[in-house]
XYZ file of C-alpha atoms in Angstrom:
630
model
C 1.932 1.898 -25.596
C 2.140 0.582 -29.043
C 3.096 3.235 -30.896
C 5.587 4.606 -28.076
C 7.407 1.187 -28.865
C 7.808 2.143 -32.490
C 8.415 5.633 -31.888
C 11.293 4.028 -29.855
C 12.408 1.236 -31.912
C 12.283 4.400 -34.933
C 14.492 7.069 -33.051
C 17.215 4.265 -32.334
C 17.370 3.332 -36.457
C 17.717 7.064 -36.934
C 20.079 7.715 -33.931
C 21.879 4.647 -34.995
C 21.655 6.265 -39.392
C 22.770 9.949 -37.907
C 25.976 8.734 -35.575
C 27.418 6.559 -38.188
C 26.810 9.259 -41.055
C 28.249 12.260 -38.462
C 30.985 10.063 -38.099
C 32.224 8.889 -41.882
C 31.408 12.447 -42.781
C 32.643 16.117 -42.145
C 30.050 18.355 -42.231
C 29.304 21.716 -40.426
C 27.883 21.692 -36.743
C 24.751 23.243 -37.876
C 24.170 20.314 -40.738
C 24.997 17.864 -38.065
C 22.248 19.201 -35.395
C 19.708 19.133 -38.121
C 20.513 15.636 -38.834
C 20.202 14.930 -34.836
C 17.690 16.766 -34.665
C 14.896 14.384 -36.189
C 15.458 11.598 -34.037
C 15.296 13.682 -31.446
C 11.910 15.904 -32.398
C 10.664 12.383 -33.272
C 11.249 11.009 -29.641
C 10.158 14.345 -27.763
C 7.369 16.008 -28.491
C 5.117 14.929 -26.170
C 8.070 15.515 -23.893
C 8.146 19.025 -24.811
C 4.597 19.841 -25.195
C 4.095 18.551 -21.479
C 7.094 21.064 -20.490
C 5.519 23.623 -22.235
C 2.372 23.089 -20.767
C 3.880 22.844 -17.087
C 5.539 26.752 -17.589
C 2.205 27.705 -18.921
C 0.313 26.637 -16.181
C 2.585 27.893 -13.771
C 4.048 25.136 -12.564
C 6.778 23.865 -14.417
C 9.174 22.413 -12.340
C 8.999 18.511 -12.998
C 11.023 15.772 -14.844
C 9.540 17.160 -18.255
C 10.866 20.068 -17.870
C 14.273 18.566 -16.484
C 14.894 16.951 -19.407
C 14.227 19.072 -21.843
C 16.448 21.803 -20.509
C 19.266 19.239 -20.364
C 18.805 17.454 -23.597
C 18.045 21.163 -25.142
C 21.152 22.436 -23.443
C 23.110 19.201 -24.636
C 22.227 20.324 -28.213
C 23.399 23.844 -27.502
C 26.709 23.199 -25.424
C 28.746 22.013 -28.749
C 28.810 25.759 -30.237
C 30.363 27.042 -26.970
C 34.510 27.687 -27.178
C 36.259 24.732 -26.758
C 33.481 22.320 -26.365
C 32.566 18.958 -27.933
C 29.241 18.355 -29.205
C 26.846 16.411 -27.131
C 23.843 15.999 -29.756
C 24.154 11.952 -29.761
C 23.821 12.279 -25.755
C 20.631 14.353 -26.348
C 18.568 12.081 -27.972
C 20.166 9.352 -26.340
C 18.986 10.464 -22.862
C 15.389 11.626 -24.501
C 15.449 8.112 -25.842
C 15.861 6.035 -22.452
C 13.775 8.449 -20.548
C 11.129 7.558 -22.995
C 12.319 3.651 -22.433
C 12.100 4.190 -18.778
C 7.757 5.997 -19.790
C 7.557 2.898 -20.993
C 8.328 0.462 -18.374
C 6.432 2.680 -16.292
C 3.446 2.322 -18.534
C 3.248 -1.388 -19.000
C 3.699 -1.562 -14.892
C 0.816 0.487 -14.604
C -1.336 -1.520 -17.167
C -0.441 -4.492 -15.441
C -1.671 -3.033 -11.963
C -5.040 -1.717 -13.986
C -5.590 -5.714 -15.570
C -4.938 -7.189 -12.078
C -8.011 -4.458 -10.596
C -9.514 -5.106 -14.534
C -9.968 -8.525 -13.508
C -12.045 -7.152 -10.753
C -13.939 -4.501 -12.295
C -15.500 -7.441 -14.751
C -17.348 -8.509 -11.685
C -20.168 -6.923 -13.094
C -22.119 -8.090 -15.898
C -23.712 -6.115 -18.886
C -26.767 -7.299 -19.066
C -29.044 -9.252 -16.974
C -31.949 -12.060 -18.364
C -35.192 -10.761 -15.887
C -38.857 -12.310 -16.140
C -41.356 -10.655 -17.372
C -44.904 -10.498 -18.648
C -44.070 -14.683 -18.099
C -40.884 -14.374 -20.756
C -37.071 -13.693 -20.278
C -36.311 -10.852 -21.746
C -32.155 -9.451 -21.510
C -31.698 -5.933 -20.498
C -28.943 -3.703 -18.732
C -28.776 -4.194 -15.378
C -29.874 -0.773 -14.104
C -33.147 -0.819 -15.395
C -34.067 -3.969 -13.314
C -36.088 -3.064 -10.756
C -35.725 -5.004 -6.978
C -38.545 -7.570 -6.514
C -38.253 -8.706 -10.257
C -37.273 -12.653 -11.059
C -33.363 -13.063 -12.593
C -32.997 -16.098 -14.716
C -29.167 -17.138 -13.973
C -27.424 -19.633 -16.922
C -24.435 -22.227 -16.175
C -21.396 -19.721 -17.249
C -23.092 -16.800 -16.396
C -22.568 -13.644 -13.714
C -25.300 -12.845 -11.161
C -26.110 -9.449 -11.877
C -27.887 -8.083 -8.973
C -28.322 -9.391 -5.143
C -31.074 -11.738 -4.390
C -32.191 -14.449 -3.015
C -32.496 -17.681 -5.279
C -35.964 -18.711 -5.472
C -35.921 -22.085 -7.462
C -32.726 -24.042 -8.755
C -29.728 -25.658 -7.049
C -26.527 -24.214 -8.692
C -22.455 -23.869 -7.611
C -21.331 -20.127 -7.814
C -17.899 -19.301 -8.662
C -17.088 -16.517 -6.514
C -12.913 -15.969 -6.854
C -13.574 -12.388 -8.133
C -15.189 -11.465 -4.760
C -13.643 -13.360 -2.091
C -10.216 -15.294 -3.648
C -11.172 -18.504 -2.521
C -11.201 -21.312 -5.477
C -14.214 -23.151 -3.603
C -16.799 -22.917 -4.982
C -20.450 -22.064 -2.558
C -23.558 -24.787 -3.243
C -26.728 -22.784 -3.332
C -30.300 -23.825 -3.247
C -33.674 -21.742 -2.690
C -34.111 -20.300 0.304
C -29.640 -18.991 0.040
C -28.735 -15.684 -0.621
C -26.415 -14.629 -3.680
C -24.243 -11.505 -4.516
C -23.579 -10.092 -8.125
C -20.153 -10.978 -9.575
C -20.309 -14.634 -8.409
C -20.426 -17.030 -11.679
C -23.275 -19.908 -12.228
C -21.295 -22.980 -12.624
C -23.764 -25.407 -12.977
C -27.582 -25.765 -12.578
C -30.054 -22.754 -13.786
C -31.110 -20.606 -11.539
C -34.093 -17.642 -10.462
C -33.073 -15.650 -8.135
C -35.486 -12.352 -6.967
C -33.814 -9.314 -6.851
C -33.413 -7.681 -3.294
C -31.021 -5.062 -4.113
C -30.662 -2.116 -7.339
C -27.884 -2.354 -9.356
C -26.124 0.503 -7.821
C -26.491 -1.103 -4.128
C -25.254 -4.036 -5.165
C -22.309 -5.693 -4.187
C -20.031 -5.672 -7.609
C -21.027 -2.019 -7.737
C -19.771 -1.073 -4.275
C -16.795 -3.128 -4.529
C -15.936 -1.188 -8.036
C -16.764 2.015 -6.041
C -14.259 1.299 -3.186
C -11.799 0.390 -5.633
C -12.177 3.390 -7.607
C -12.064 5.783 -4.880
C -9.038 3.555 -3.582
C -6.768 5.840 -5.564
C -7.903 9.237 -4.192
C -6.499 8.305 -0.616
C -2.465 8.713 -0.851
C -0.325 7.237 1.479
C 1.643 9.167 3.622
C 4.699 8.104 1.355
C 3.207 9.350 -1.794
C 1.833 12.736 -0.345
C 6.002 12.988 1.123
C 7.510 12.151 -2.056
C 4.718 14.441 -4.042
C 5.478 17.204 -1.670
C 8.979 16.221 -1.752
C 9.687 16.762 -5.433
C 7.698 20.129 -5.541
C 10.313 21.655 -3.240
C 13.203 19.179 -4.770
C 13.157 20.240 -8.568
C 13.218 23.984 -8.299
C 16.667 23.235 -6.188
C 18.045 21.345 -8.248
C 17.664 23.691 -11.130
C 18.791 26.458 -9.640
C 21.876 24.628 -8.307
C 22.277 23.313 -11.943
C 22.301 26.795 -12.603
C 25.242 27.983 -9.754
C 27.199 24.828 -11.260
C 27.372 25.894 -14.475
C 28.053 29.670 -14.367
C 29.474 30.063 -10.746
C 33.301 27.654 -11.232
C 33.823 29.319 -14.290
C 34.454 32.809 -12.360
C 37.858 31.114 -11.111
C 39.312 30.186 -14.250
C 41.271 32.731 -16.667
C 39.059 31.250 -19.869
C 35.659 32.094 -18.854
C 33.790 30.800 -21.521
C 36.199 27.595 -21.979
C 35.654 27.029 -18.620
C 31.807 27.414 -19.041
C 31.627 24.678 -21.393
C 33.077 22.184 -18.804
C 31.102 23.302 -16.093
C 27.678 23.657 -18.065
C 28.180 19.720 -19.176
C 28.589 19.147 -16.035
C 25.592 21.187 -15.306
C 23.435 19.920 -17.607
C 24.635 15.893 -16.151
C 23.614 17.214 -13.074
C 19.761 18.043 -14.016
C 19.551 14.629 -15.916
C 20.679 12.531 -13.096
C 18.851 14.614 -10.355
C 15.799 14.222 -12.124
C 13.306 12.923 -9.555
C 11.869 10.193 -11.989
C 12.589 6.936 -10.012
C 10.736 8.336 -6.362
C 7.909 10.262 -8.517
C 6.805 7.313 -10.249
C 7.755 4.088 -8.691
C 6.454 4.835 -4.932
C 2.743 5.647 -5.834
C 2.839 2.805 -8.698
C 4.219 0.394 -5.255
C 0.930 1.207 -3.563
C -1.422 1.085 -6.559
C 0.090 -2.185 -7.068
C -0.099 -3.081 -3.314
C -3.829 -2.354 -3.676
C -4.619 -4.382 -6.733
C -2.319 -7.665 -5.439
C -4.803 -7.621 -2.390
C -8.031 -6.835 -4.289
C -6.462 -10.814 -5.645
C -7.113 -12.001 -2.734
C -10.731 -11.032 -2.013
C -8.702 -7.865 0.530
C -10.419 -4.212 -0.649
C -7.900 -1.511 0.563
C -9.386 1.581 0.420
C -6.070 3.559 -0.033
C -2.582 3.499 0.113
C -2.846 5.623 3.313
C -4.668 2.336 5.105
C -1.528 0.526 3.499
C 0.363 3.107 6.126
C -1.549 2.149 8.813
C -2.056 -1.658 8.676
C 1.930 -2.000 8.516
C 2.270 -0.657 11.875
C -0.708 -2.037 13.639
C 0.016 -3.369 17.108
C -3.680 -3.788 18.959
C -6.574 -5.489 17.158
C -9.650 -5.516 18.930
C -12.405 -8.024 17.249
C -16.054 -8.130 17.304
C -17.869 -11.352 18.256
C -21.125 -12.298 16.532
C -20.310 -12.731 12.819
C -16.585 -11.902 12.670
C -15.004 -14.741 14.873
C -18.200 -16.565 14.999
C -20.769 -17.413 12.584
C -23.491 -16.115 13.576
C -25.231 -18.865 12.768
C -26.828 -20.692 15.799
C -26.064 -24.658 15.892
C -26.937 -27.304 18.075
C -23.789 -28.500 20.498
C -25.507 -31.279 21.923
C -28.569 -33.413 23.061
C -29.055 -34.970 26.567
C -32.066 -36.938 26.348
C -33.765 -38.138 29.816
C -36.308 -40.670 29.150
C -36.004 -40.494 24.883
C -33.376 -40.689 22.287
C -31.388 -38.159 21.145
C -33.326 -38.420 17.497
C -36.567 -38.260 18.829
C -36.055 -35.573 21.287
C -34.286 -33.628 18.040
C -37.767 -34.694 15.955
C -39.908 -33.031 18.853
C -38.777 -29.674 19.395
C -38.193 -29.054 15.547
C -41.883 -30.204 14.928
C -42.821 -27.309 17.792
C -40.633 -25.151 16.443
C -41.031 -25.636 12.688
C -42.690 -22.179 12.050
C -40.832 -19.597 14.487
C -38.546 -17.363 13.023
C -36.247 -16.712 16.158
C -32.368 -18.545 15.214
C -32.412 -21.108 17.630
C -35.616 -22.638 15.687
C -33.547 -22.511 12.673
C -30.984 -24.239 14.395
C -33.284 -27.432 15.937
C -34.772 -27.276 12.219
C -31.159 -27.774 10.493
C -30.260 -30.502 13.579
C -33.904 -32.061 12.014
C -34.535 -31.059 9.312
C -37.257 -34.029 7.788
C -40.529 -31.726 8.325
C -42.519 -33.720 6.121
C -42.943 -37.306 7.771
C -46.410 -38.647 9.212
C -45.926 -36.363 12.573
C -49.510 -34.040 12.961
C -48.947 -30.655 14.763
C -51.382 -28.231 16.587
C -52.574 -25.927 18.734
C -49.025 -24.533 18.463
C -49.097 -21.653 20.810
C -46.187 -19.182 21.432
C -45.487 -17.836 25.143
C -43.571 -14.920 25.464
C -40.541 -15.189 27.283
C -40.973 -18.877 28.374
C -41.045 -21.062 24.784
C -43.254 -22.449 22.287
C -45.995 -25.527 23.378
C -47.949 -27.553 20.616
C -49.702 -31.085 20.225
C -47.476 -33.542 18.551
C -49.228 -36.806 17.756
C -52.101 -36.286 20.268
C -48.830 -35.209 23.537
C -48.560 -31.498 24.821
C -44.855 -30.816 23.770
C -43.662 -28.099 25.823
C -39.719 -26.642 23.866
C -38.393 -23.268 26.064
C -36.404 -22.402 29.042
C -37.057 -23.338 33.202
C -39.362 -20.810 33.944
C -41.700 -22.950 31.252
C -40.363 -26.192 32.730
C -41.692 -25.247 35.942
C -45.037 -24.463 34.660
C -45.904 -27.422 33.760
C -44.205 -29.084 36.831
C -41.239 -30.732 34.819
C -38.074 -31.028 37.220
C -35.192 -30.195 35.517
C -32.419 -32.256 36.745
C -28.880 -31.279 37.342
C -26.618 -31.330 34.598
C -23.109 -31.200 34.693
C -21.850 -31.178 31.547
C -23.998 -27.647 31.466
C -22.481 -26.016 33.907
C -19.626 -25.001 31.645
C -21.827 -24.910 28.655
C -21.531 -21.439 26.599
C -24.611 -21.516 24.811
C -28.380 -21.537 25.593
C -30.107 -24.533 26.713
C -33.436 -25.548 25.500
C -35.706 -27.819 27.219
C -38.195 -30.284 26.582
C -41.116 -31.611 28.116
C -44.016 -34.154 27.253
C -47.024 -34.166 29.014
C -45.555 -32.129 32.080
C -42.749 -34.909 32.344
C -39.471 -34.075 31.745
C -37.749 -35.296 28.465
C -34.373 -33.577 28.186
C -32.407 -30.663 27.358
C -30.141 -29.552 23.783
C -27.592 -26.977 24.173
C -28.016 -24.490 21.322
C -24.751 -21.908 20.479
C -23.115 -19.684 17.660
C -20.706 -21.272 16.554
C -16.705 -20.192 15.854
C -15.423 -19.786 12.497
C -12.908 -22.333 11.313
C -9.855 -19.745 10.889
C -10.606 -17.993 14.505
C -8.138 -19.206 16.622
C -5.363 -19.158 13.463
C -6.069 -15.831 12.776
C -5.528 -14.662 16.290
C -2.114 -16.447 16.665
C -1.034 -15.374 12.898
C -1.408 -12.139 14.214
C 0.563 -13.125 17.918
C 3.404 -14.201 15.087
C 3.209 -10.528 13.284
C 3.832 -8.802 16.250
C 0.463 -8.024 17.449
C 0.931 -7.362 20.627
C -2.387 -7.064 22.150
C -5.831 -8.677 21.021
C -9.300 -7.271 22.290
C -12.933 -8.590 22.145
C -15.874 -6.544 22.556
C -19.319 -8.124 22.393
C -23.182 -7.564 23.562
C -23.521 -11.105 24.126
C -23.324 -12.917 27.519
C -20.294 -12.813 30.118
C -20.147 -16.522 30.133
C -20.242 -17.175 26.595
C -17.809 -14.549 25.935
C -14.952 -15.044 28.369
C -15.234 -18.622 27.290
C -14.832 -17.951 23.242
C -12.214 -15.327 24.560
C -10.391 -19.015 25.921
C -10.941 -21.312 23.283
C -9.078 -18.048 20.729
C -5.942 -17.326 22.686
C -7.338 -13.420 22.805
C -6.327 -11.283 25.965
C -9.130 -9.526 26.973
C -12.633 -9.954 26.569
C -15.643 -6.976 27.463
C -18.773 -8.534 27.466
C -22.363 -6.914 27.996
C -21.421 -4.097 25.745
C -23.858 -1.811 24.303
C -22.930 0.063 20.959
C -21.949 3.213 23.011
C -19.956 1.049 25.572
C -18.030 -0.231 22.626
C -17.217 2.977 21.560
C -16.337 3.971 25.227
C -13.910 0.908 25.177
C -11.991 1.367 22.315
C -11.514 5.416 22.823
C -9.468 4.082 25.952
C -7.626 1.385 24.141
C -6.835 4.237 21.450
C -5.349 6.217 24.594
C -3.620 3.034 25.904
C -1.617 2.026 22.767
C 2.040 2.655 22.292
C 3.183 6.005 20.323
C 3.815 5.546 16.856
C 1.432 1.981 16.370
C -2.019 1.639 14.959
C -5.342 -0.014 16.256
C -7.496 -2.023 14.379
C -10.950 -2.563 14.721
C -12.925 -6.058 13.024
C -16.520 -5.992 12.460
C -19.359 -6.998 10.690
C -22.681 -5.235 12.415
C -24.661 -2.146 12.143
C -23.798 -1.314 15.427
C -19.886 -1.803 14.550
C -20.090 1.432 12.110
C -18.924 3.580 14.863
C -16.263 1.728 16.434
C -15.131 1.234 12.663
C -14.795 4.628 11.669
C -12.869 5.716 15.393
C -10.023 2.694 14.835
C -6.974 3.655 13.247
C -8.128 1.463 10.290
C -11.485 -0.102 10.527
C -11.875 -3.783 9.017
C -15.082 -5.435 7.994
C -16.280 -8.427 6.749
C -17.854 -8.333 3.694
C -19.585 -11.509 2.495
C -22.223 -11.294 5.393
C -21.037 -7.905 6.774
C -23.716 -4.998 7.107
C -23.824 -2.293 4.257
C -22.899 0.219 7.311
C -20.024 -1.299 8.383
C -18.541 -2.018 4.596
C -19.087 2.002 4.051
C -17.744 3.069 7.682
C -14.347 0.328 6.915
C -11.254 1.266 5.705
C -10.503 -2.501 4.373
C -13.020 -5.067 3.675
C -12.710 -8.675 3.865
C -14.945 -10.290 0.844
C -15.127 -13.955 2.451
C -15.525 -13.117 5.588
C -12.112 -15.172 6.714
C -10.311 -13.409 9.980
C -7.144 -15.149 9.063
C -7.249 -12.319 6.082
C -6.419 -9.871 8.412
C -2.732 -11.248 9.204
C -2.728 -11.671 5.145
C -3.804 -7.917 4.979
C -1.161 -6.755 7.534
C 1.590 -8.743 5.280
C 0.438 -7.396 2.145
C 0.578 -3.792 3.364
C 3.816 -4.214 5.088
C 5.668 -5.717 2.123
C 3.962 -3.306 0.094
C 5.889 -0.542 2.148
C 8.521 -2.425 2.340
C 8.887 -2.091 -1.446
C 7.953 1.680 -1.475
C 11.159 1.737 0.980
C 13.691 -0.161 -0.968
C 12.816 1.883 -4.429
C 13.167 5.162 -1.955
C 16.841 4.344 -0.899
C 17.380 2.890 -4.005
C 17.010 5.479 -5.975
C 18.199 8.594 -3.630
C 21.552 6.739 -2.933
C 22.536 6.165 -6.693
C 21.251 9.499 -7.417
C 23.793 11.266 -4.764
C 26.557 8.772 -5.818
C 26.941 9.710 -9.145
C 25.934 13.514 -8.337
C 29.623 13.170 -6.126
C 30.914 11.710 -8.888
C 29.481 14.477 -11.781
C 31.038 17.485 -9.259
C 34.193 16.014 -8.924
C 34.606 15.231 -12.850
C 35.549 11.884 -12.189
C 33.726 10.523 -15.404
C 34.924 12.198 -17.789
C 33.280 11.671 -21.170
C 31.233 9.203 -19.284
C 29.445 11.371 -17.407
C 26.183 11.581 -19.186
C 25.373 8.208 -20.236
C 25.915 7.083 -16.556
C 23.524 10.072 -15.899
C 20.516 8.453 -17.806
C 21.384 5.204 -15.980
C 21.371 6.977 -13.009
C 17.618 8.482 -13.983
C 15.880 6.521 -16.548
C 18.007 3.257 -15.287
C 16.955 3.277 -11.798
C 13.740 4.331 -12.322
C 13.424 1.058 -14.814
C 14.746 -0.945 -12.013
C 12.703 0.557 -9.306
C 9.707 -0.072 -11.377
C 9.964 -3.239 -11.735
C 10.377 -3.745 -8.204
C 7.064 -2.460 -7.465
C 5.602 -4.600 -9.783
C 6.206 -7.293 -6.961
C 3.417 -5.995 -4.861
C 1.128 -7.257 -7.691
C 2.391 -10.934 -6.043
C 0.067 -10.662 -2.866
């Protein structure tokens, strides 16, 4: 971009040197284009070699081309009868077309930094253990299994699972959030997230290729290849558009002159008037600034931790309508929780301290959870004869008594009434029970539990226009009609298997209104086909399953479902932008085109021509470079 800048700043000096010297002095048309014409070679030849190129190739009907024919015929048109010279015009319109390159180039560097910023997500190297040293090597050849050794300041360079060290990881480049995530061994970690703080060994779980800074380069990447509908239109659009334009370019110049009794007088008029017409029709301004609009669109929301996978999903989150969610993991947690503790003949801490000591070394989530509720494992308490029975529980010796943690069918086996509870009745999770010594010793209420952002995200969406919002989960009637409630969402399926989902939404795709989108949000395996049949599938991505991140159209890095209003807004301004630079630039361009035919401008004709090309497309460019703003 550099040396275009001088090669600009270099053709005005010599514009500016051949004007005043074509002015103070009288010399011969032909001396005075060979003075022009070095500021003009100068500022064009990468013009003209790309025109050349385009009638070599066959196709050479774009703005190239358009401009060279009219700055070539502005040169020309002073040796015709009766006409003035035009060479100043010429290189003055080469010059601000190459002005208007340009702009267009430092927009487009600025959308490449903002998805730049991304792309450094991944580091070069990686520090691994081996042979009981740290050796630094690239990140492919690290092999999954092997031991990362993570500085303060550095990138995690491959997925794993920290083994030793408590750290904070900076992880804006993946998700856009500023907070940054505690870990400690035992926590999972992605690549691209930056060590803040403590050192850290993390065992690899993942290659460097399935990792998650490669995939979300990949996505990115490939984000380009998928047009919108807008860009494939205008594409299309000015394939048909500039071989019209010349050929009516053409009619204007040699087609008025017929009526006039000086031919070739009149033919000078009319072919300036021509040759106005090509520069201002030149499709610059809809060529350049609607796909730059969406490639900015893209990289604003790649910001924000929101992976659009094309301007075409751009397209169709601006006119989505239905959203239908998953449960488990996308408006939950899916992290089970204990909701509360009704002790009978204990307190609530001791009945907590008695089914995590039974429980301590089961792997099923609601152990996890009683563990987390208690988690001091290591005090004076001895365990044994810890004996797991399927269906019913888990029963061990704590401190000499037969603990008995599970559900009534165990209860009842060991003849411990369960009393009635009504606070349970309308309880949404499961309920564990807890017996000592075949007496009855109370009950905790175990369930997943709802993401913070749930219920805004579903009534952001209400606000946008959404008109409808579906859930469709495997998990109990009870507990989903009742998370269903608490969101605000208007329908809830429950019971679903993955082909019952997929059953679902194909009706939902039949119910919607013509002309709006459907949206699918989910984070499972068994969400990869419902994914792929939505209008535009959205998963999460933080915890989401490798199959549903490939089968998405847009990924949410932190796992937020308020992002999906932000992603609807983003794509919808996006367009919106696209739209405005659209008008824009068609009703200037017909404006002065009225204005050209009718001769209205008189000498002015051409330079409001190159403000009616290189101008608006200046102008329209740096309106796209507002979708950067997310």
């Amino acid at each position: 971009m550099n040396k275009k800048l001088l090669r600009i700043i270099a053709t005005a000096l010599l514009l500016g040197c051949a004007y005043i010297l074509t002015r103070t002095v009288q010399l011969p048309m032909l001396a005075q284009l060979a003075i022009y014409l070095v500021p003009y070679l100068l500022i064009s030849y990468d013009v003209l070699e790309e025109a050349v190129e385009g009638v070599m190739e066959g196709d050479p009907f774009d703005e190239d081309f358009l401009m060279v024919i009219a700055t070539i015929g502005a040169l020309l048109i002073g040796f015709m009868p009766g006409a003035e010279p035009q060479f100043a015009e010429a290189v003055f319109v080469m010059l601000f077309f190459q002005v208007g390159e340009l702009f267009e180039d430092y927009a487009e560097d600025r959308s490449r930094d903002s998805i730049a910023e991304l792309m450094d997500i991944r580091p070069d190297t990686a520090s691994v253990v081996r042979g009981g040293e740290t050796v630094v090597v690239s990140p492919d050849q690290v092999v999954i299994g092997e031991t990362l050794v993570v500085r303060p300041g550095e990138k995690i360079a491959l997925d794993g699972v920290v083994t030793e060290g408590v750290s904070s990881l900076n992880t804006v480049a993946l998700t856009g959030e500023s907070l940054p995530r505690d870990v400690a061994p035992g926590d999972e970690v992605v690549s691209g997230c930056v060590n803040l703080s403590g050192l850290l060994w993390v065992e690899v779980r993942r290659s460097f290729g399935e990792s998650t800074a490669s995939k979300i380069i990949r996505m990115v990447e490939e984000s380009a290849e998928n047009k919108s509908h807008s860009e494939t239109f205008i594409t299309r659009f000015a394939r048909v558009y500039t071989p019209i334009v010349v050929f009516l370019a053409l009619a204007f110049a040699f087609i008025p002159p017929l009526f006039y009794d000086h031919y070739l007088s009149a033919l000078s008029t009319w072919g300036y008037r021509a040759l106005t017409f090509l520069v201002v029709s030149c499709p610059c301004a809809l060529v350049i600034s609607v796909p730059l609009t969406f490639f900015a669109g893209i990289g604003g929301a790649s910001s924000k931790g929101i992976l659009i996978k094309g301007g075409n999903y751009m397209d169709t989150l601006g006119r989505i309508r239905t959203v239908v969610f998953d449960k488990t993991g996308t408006l939950t947690k899916g992290v089970f929780a204990v909701d509360a503790v009704h002790p009978e003949r204990l307190d609530e801490r001791e009945l907590l301290h008695l089914a995590a000591h039974v429980e301590r070394h089961s792997t099923h989530p609601i152990a996890a959870a009683l563990r987390e509720a208690y988690p001091d494992e290591h005090d004076d308490c001895s365990i044994g004869q810890v004996e797991e029975l399927a269906g019913r529980g888990i029963r061990a010796v704590v401190n000499g008594q037969t603990v008995c943690v599970g559900n009534e069918k165990m209860m009842a086996e060991v003849g411990a009434a369960v009393p009635v509870c009504e606070p349970c009745r309308h309880a949404v999770g499961t309920i564990i029970h807890v017996s000592v010594d075949g007496d009855y010793a109370g009950h905790i209420v175990i369930s997943d539990q709802i993401k913070d952002d749930a219920a805004e995200a579903v009534g952001l969406l209400r606000r946008m226009g959404v008109e409808k919002t579906v859930m469709l989960t495997g998990d109990r009637e009870a507990v989903g009609q009742q998370v269903a409630a608490n969101l605000g969402i208007d329908e809830a399926h429950c019971g679903l298997l993955p082909a019952d989902k997929v059953a679902y939404m194909e009706q939902l795709l039949k119910e919607k209104t013509a002309g709006t989108n459907l949206a699918f949000v989910g984070d499972g395996i068994n969400d990869a086909p419902v994914l792929a049949l939505a209008d535009v599938g959205i998963a999460m991505g933080a915890l989401g399953s490798d199959a549903a991140i490939e089968a998405a159209d847009v990924v949410l890095m932190d796992d937020k479902p308020s992002k999906i209003a932000q992603a609807i807004r983003i794509a919808r301004r996006t367009i919106g932008i696209a739209k405005q630079n659209a008008w824009f630039a068609i009703g200037v361009k017909v404006a002065i085109l009225v204005l050209v035919a009718a001769g209205l401008l008189g000498s002015w004709a051409m330079p409001v021509a190159v403000f009616g090309d290189v101008g608006v497309m200046v102008l329209a460019v740096l309106n796209a470079m507002r979708a950067l703003r997310a």
